[in-house]
PDB file of C-alpha atoms in Angstrom:
ATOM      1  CA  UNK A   1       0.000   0.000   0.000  1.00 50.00           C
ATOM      2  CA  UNK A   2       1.636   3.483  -0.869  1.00 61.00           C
ATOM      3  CA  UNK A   3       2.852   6.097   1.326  1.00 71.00           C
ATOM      4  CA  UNK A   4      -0.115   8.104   0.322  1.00 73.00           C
ATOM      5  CA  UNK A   5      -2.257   6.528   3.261  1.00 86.00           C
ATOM      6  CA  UNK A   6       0.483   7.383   5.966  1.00 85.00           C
ATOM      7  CA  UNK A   7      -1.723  10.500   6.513  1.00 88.00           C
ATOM      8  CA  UNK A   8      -4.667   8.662   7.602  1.00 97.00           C
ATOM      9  CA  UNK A   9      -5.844   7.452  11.125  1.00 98.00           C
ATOM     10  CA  UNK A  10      -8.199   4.532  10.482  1.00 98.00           C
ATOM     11  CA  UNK A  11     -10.327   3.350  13.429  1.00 98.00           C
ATOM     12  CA  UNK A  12     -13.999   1.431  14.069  1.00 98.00           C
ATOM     13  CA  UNK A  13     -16.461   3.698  15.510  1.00 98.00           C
ATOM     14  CA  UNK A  14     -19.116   1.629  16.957  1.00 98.00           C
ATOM     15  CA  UNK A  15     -23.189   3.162  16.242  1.00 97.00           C
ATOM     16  CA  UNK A  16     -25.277   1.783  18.526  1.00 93.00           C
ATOM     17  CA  UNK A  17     -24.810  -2.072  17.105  1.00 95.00           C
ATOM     18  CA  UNK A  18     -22.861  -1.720  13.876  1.00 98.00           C
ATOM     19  CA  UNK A  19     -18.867  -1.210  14.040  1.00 99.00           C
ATOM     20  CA  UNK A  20     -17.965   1.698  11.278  1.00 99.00           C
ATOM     21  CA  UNK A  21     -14.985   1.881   9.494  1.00 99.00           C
ATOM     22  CA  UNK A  22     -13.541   5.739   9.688  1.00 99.00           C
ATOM     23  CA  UNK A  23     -10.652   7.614   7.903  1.00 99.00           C
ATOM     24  CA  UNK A  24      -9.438  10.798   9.352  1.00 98.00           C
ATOM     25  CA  UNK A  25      -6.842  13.190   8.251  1.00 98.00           C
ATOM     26  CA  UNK A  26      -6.127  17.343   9.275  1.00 97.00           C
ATOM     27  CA  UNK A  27      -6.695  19.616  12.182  1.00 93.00           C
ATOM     28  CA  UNK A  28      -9.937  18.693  13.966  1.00 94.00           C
ATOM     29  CA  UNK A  29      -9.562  22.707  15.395  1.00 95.00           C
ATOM     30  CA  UNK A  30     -10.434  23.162  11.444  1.00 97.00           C
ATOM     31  CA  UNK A  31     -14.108  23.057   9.159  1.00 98.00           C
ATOM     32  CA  UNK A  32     -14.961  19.197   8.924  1.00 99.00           C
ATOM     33  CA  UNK A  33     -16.022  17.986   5.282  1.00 99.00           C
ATOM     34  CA  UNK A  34     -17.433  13.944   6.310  1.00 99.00           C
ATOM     35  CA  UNK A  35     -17.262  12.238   2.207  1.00 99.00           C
ATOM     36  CA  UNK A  36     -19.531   9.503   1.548  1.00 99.00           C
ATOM     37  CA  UNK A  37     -18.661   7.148  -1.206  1.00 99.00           C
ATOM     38  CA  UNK A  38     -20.435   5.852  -3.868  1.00 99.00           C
ATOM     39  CA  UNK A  39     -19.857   2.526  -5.932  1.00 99.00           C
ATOM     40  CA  UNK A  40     -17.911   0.223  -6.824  1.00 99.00           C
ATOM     41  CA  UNK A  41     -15.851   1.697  -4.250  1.00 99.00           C
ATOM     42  CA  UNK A  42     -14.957   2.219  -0.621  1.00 99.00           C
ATOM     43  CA  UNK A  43     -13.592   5.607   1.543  1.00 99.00           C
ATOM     44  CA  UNK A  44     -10.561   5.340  -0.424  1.00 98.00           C
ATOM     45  CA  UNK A  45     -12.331   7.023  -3.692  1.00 99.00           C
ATOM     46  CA  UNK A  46     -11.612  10.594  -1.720  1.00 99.00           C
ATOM     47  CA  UNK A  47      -7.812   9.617  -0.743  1.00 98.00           C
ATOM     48  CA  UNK A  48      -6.340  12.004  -2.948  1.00 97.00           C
ATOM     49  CA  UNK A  49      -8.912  14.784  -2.590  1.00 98.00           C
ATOM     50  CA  UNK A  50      -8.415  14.655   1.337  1.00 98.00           C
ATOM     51  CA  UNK A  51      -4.706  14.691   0.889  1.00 97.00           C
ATOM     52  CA  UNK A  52      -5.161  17.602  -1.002  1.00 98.00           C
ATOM     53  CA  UNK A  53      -7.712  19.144   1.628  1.00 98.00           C
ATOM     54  CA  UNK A  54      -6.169  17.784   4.943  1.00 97.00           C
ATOM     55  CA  UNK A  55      -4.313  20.708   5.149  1.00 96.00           C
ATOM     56  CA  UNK A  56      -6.888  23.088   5.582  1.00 98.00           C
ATOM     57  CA  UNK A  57      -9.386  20.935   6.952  1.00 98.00           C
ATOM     58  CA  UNK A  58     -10.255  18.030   9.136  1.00 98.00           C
ATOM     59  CA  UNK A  59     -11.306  15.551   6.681  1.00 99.00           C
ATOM     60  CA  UNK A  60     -13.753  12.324   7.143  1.00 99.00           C
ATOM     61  CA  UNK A  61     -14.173   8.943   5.324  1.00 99.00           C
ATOM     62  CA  UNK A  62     -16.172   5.914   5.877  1.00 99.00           C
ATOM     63  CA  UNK A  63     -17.052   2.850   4.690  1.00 99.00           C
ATOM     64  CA  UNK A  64     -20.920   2.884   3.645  1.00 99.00           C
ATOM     65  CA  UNK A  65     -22.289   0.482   6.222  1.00 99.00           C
ATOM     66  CA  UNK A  66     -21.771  -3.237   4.750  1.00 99.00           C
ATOM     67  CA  UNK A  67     -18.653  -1.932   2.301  1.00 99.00           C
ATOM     68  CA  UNK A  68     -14.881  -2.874   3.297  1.00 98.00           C
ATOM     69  CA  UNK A  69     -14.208  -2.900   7.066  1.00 98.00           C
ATOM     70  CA  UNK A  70     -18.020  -1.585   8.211  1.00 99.00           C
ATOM     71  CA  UNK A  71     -20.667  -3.833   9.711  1.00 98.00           C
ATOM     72  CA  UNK A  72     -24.183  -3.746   7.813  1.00 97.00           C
ATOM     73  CA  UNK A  73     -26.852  -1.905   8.784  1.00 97.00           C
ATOM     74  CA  UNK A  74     -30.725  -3.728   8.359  1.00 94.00           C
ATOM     75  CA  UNK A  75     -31.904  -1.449   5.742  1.00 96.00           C
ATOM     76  CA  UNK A  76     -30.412  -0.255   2.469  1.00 97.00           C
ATOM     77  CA  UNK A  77     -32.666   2.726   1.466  1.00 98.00           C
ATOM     78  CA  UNK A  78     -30.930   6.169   1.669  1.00 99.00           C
ATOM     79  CA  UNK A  79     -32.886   7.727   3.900  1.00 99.00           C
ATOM     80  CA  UNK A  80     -32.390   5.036   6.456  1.00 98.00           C
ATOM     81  CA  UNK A  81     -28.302   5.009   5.961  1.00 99.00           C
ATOM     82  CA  UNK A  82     -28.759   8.987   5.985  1.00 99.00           C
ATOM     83  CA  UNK A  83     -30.186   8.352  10.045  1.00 99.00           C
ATOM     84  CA  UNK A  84     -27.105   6.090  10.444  1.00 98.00           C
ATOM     85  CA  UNK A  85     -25.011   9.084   9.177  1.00 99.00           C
ATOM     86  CA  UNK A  86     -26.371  11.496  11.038  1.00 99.00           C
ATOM     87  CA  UNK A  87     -25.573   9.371  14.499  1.00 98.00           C
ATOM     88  CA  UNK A  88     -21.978   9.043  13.773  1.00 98.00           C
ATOM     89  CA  UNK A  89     -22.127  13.345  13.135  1.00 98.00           C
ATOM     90  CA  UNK A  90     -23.871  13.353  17.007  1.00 98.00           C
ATOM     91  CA  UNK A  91     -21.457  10.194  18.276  1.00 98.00           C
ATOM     92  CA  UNK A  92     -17.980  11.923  17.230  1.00 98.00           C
ATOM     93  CA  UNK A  93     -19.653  15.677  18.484  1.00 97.00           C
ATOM     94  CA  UNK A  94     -19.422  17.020  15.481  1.00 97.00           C
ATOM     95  CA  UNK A  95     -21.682  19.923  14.024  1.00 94.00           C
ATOM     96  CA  UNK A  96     -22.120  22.596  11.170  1.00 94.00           C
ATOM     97  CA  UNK A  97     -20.134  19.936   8.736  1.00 98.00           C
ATOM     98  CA  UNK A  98     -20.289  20.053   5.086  1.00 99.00           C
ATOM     99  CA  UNK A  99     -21.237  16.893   3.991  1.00 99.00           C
ATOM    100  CA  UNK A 100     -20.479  15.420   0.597  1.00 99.00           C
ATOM    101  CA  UNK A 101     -21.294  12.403  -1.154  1.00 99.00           C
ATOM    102  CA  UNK A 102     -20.276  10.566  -4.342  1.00 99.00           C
ATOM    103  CA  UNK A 103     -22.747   8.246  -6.874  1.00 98.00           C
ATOM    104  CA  UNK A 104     -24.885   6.638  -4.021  1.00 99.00           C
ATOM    105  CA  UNK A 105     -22.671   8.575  -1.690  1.00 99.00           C
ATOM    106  CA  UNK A 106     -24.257  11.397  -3.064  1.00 99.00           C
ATOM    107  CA  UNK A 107     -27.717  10.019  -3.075  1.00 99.00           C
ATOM    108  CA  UNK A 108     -27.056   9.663   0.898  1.00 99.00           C
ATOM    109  CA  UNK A 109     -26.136  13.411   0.838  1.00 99.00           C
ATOM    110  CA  UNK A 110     -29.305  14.543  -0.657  1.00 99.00           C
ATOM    111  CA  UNK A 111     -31.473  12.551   1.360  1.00 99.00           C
ATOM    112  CA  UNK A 112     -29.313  14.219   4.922  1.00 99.00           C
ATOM    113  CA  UNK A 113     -29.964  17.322   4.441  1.00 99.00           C
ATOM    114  CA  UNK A 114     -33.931  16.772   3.544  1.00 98.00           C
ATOM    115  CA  UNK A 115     -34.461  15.702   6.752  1.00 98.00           C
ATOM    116  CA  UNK A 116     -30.804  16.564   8.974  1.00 98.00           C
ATOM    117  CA  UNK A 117     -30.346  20.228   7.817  1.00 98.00           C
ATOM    118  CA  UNK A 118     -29.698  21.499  11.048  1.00 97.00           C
ATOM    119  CA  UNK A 119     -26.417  19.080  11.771  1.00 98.00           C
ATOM    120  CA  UNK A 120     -24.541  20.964   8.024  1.00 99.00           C
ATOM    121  CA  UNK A 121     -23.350  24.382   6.992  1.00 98.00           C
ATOM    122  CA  UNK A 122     -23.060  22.932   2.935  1.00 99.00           C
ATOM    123  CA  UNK A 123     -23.679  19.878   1.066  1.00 99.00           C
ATOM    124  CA  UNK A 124     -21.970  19.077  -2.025  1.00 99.00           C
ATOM    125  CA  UNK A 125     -23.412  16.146  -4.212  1.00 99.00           C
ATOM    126  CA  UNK A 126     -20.975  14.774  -7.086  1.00 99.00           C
ATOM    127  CA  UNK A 127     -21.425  12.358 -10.400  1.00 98.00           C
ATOM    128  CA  UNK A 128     -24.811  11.306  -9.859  1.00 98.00           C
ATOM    129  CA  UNK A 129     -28.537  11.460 -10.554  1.00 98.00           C
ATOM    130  CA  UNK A 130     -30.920  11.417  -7.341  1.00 98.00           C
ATOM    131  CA  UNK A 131     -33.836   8.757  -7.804  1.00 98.00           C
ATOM    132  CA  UNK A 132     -37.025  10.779  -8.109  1.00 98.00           C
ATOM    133  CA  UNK A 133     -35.718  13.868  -9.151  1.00 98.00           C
ATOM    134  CA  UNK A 134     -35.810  15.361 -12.372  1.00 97.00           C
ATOM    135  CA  UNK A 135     -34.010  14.071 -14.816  1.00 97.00           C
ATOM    136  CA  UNK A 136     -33.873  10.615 -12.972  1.00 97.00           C
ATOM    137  CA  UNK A 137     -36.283   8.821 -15.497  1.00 95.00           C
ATOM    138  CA  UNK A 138     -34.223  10.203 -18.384  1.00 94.00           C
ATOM    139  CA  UNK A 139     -30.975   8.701 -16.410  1.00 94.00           C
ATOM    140  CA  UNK A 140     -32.629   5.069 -15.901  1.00 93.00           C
ATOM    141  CA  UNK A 141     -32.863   4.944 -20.072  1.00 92.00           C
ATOM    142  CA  UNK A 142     -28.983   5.212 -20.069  1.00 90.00           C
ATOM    143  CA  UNK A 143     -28.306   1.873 -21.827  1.00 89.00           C
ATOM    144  CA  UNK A 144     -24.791   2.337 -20.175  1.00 86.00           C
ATOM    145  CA  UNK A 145     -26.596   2.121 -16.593  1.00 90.00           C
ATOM    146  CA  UNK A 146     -28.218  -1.022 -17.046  1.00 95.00           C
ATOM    147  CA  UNK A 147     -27.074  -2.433 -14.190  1.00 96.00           C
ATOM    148  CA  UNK A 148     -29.436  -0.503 -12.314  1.00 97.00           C
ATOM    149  CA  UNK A 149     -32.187  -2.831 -13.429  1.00 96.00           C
ATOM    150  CA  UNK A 150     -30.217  -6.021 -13.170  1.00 97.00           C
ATOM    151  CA  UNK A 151     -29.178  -5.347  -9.601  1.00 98.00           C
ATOM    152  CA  UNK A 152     -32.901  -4.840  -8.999  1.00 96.00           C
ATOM    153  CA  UNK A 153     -33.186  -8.615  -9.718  1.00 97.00           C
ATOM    154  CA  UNK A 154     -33.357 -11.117  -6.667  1.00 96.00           C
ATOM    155  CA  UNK A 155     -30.674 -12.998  -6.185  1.00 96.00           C
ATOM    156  CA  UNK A 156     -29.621 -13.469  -9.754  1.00 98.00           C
ATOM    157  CA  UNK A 157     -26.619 -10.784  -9.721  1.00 98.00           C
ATOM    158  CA  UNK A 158     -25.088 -12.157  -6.489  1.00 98.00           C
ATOM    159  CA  UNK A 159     -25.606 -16.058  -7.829  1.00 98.00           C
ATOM    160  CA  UNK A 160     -23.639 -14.313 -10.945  1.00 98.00           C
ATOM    161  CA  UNK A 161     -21.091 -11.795  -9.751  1.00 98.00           C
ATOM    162  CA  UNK A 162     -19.966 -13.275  -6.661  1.00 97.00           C
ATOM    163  CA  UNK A 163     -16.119 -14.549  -6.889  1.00 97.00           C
ATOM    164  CA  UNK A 164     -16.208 -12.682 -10.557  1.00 98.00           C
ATOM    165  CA  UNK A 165     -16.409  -8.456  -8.867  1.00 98.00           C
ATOM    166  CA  UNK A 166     -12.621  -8.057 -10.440  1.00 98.00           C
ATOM    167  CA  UNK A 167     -14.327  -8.764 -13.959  1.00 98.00           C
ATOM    168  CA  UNK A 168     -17.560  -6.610 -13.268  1.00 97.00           C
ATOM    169  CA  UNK A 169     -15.484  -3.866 -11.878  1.00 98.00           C
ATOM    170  CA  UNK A 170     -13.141  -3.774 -14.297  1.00 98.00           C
ATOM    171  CA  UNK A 171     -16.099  -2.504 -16.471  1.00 96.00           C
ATOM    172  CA  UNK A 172     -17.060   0.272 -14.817  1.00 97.00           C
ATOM    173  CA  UNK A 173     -13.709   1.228 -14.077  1.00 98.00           C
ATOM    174  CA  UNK A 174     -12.635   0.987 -17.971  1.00 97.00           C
ATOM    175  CA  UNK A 175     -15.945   2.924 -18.846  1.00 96.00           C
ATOM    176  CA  UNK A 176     -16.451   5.716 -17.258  1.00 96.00           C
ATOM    177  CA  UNK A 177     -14.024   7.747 -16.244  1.00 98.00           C
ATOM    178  CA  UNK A 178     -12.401   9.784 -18.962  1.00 98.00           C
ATOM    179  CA  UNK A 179      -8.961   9.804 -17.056  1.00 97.00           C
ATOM    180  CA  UNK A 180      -8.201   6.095 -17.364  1.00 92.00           C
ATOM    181  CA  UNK A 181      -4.875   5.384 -15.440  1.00 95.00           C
ATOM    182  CA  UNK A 182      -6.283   6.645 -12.351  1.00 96.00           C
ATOM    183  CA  UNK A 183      -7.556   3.268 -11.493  1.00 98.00           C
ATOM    184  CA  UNK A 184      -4.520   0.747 -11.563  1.00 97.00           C
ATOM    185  CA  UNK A 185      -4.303  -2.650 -10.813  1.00 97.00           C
ATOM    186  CA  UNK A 186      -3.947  -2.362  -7.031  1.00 96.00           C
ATOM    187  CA  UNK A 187      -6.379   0.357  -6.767  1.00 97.00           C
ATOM    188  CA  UNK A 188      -8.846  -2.320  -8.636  1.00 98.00           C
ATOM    189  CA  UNK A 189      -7.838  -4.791  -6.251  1.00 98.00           C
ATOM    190  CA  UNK A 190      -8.492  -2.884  -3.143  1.00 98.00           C
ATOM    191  CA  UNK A 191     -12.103  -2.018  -4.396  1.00 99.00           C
ATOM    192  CA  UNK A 192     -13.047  -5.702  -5.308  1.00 99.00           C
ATOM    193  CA  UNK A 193     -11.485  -6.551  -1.515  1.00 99.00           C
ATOM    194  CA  UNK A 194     -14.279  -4.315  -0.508  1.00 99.00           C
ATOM    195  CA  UNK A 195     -17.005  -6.092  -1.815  1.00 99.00           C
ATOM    196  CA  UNK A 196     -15.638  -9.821  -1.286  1.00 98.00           C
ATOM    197  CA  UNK A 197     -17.621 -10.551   1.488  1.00 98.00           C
ATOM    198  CA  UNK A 198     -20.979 -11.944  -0.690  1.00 97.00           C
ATOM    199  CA  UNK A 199     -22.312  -9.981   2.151  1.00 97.00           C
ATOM    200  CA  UNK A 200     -21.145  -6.707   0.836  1.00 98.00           C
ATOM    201  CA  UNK A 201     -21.833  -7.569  -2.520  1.00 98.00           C
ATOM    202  CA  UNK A 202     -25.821  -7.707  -1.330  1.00 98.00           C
ATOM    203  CA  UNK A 203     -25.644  -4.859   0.338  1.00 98.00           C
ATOM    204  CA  UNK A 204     -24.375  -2.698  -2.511  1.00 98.00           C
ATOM    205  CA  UNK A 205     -27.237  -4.447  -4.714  1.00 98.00           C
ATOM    206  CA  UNK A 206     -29.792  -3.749  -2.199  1.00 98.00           C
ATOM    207  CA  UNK A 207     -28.881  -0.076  -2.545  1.00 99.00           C
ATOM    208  CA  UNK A 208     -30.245  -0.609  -6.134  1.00 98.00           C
ATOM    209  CA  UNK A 209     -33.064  -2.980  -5.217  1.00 98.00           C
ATOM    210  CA  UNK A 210     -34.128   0.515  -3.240  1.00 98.00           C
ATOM    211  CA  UNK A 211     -34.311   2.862  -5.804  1.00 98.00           C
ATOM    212  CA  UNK A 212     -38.654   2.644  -5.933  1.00 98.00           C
ATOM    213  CA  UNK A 213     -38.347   3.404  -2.258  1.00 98.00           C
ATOM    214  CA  UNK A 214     -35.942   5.951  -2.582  1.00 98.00           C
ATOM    215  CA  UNK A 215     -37.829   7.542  -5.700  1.00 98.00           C
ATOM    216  CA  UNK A 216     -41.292   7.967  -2.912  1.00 97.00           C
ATOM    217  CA  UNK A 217     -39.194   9.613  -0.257  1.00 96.00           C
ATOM    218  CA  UNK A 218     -37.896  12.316  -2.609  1.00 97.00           C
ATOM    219  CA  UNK A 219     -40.688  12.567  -5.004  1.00 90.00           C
ATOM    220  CA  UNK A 220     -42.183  14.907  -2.779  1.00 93.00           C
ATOM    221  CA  UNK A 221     -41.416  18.931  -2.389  1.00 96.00           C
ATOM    222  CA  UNK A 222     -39.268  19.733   0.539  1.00 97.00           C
ATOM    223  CA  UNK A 223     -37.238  22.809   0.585  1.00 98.00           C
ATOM    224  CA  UNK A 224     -34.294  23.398   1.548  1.00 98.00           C
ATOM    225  CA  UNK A 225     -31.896  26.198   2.115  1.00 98.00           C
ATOM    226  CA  UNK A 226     -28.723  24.685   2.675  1.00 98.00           C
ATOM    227  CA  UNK A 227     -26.419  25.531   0.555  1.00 99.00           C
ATOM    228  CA  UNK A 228     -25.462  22.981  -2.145  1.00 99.00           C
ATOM    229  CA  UNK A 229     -22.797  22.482  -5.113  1.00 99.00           C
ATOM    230  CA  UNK A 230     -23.570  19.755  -7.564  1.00 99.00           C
ATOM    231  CA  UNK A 231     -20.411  18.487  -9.579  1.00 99.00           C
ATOM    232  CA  UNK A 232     -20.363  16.818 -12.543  1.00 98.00           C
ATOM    233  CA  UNK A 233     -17.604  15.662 -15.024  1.00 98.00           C
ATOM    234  CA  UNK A 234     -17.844  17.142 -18.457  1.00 98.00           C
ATOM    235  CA  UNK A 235     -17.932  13.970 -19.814  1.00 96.00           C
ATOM    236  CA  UNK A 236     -20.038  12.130 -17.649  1.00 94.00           C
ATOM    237  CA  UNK A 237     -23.800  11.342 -18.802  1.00 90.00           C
ATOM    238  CA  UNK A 238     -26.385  14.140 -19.171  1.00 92.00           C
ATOM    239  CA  UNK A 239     -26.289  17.553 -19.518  1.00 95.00           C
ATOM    240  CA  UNK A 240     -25.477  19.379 -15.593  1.00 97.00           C
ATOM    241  CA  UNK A 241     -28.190  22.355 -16.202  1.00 97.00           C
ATOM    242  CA  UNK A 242     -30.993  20.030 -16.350  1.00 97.00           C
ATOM    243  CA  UNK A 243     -29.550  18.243 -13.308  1.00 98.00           C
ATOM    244  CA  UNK A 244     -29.494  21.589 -11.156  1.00 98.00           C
ATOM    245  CA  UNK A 245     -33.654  22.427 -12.655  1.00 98.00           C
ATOM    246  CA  UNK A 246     -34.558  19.296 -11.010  1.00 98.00           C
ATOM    247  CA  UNK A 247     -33.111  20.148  -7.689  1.00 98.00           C
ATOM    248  CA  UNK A 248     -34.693  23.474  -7.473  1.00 98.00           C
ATOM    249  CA  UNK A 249     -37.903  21.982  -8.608  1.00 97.00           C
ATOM    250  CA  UNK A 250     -37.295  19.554  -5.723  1.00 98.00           C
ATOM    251  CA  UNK A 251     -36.911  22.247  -3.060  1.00 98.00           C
ATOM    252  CA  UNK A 252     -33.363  22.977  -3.081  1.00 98.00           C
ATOM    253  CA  UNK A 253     -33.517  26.694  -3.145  1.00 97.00           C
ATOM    254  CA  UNK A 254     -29.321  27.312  -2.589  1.00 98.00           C
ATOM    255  CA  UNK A 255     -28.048  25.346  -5.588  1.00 98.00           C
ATOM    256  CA  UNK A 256     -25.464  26.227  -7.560  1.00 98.00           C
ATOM    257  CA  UNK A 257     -23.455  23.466 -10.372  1.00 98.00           C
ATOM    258  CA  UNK A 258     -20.257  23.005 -11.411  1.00 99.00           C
ATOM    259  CA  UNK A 259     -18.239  21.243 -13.974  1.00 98.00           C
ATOM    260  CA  UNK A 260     -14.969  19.490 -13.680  1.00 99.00           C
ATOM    261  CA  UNK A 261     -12.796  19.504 -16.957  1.00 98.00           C
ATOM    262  CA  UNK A 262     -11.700  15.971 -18.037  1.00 98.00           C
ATOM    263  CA  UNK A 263     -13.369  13.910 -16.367  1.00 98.00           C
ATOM    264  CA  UNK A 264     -15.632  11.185 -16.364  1.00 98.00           C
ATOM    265  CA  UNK A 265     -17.913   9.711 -13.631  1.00 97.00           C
ATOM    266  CA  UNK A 266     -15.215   9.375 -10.868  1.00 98.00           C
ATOM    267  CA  UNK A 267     -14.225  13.701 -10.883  1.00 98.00           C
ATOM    268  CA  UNK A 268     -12.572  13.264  -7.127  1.00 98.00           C
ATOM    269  CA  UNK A 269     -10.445  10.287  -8.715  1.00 99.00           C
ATOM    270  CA  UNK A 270      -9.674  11.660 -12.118  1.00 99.00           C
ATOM    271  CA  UNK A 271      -9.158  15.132 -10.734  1.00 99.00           C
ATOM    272  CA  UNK A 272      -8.505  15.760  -7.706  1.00 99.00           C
ATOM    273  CA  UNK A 273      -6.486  18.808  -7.604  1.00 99.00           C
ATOM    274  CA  UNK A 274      -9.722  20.988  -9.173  1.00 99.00           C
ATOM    275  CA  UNK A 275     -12.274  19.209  -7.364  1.00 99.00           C
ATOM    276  CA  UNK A 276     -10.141  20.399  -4.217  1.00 99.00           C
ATOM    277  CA  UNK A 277      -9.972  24.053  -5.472  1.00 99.00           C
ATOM    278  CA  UNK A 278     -13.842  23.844  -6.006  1.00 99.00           C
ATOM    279  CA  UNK A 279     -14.906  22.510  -2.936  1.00 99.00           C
ATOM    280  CA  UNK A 280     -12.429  25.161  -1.291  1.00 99.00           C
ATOM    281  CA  UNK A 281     -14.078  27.890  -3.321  1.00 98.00           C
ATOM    282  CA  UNK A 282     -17.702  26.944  -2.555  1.00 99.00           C
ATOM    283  CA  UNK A 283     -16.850  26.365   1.628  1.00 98.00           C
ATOM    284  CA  UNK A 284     -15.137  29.980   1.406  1.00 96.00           C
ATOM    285  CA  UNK A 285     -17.084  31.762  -0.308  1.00 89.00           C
TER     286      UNK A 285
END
């Protein structure tokens, strides 16, 4: 493993009955940002942005709950790891974090500060379309996203994939970023180590099997003020003005987008240095 994670104090936080696997790096005197991955992946997929931020901030990792090193929770709808989230903010005292998310990471995000607005100062949301919100049905048409509807499937995709993730994650990870080197051989490795378990392998399915659940919590008009930045790589799928419409229809009245140059699905991977400077610029300003 390189040097790169010498920076990083790893422990297990235990929430209420599930042990969670936390990454911490900077000054905890300093503004916490808490990132929230997304998949195929685990905390590492912000390694290189919180190097870049540690300095200037006390930066935050985990596992999802079921993913690498953290215990599952019982239920895989966003809202419900969004509660979880929100008692590791109250169990390590923190408050007024920004809180930012990535794919379903970011799907987490969304669904926090709906209902958690009080426990962040700024949300930022990256690479991902929220079920239920505009343009969401456009997204599921995507023919390169259909493993949304596979995963939905019952037991077929784990009675497929499991022992094979290294070959199904080698597709994503070939596809869609636009930076390819950024995800090397050990990198690969480390995210199909995450998912082994056949029990984290359901519970990153289940996220998917949750979608129609997910799509009836945020169907509905809730506003919000927090302030929000939605990133999106330029070449990533769909155009980011009608991403930001939906939002506002949604309720989020504080939105503002943002494009990353170069870059695919995975912008915190492929570029890390101006995802940095953006974040840095939206929490300043």
């Amino acid at each position: 493993m390189d040097s790169e994670f010498n920076s990083f104090v790893q422990q297990q936080i235990q929430i209420k009955d599930t042990s969670i696997h936390l990454v911490e790096a900077g000054n905890k005197s300093k503004q916490t940002i808490l990132f929230l991955h997304g998949y195929p992946e685990n905390w590492e997929a912000f390694k290189d942005l919180m190097n870049i931020l540690k300095n200037d901030y006390h930066v935050l990792a985990i596992d999802l709950p079921g993913i690498g090193k953290s215990e599952k929770i019982n239920s895989s709808d966003k809202f419900s790891i969004a509660v979880f989230v929100k008692d590791l903010i109250e169990k390590l005292n923190l408050s007024n974090i920004i809180l930012a998310g990535h794919d379903c990471g970011g799907m987490i995000t969304y669904s926090f500060i709906r209902h958690f607005a009080n426990k962040v100062s700024k949300a930022i949301i990256m690479n991902t379309a929220i079920p239920g919100v505009e343009p969401w049905e456009e997204v599921k048409r995507n023919p390169h996203i259909w493993h949304f509807a596979f995963y939905a499937v019952p037991n077929l995709p784990e009675n497929l994939i499991e022992g094979k993730q290294r070959l199904l994650f080698d597709y994503f990870f070939d596809t869609l970023p636009f930076i390819k080197n950024v995800f090397d051989a050990n990198k690969r490795e480390r995210y199909v180590a995450a998912y082994a378990d056949p029990l984290s392998l359901k519970t990153s399915f289940d996220w998917y099997r949750s979608f129609p659940e997910d799509e009836k919590e945020n169907s509905t008009y809730k506003e919000v003020s927090v302030p929000v930045l939605y990133l999106k790589g330029d070449k990533d799928f769909g155009d980011i003005e009608d991403y930001v419409k939906g939002f506002r229809k949604n309720g989020l009245k504080n939105i503002q987008g943002k494009i990353i140059a170069n870059s695919g699905h995975f912008a915190s991977e492929e570029q890390p240095e101006e995802v940095a400077i953006t974040i840095d610029n939206f929490i300043s300003n």
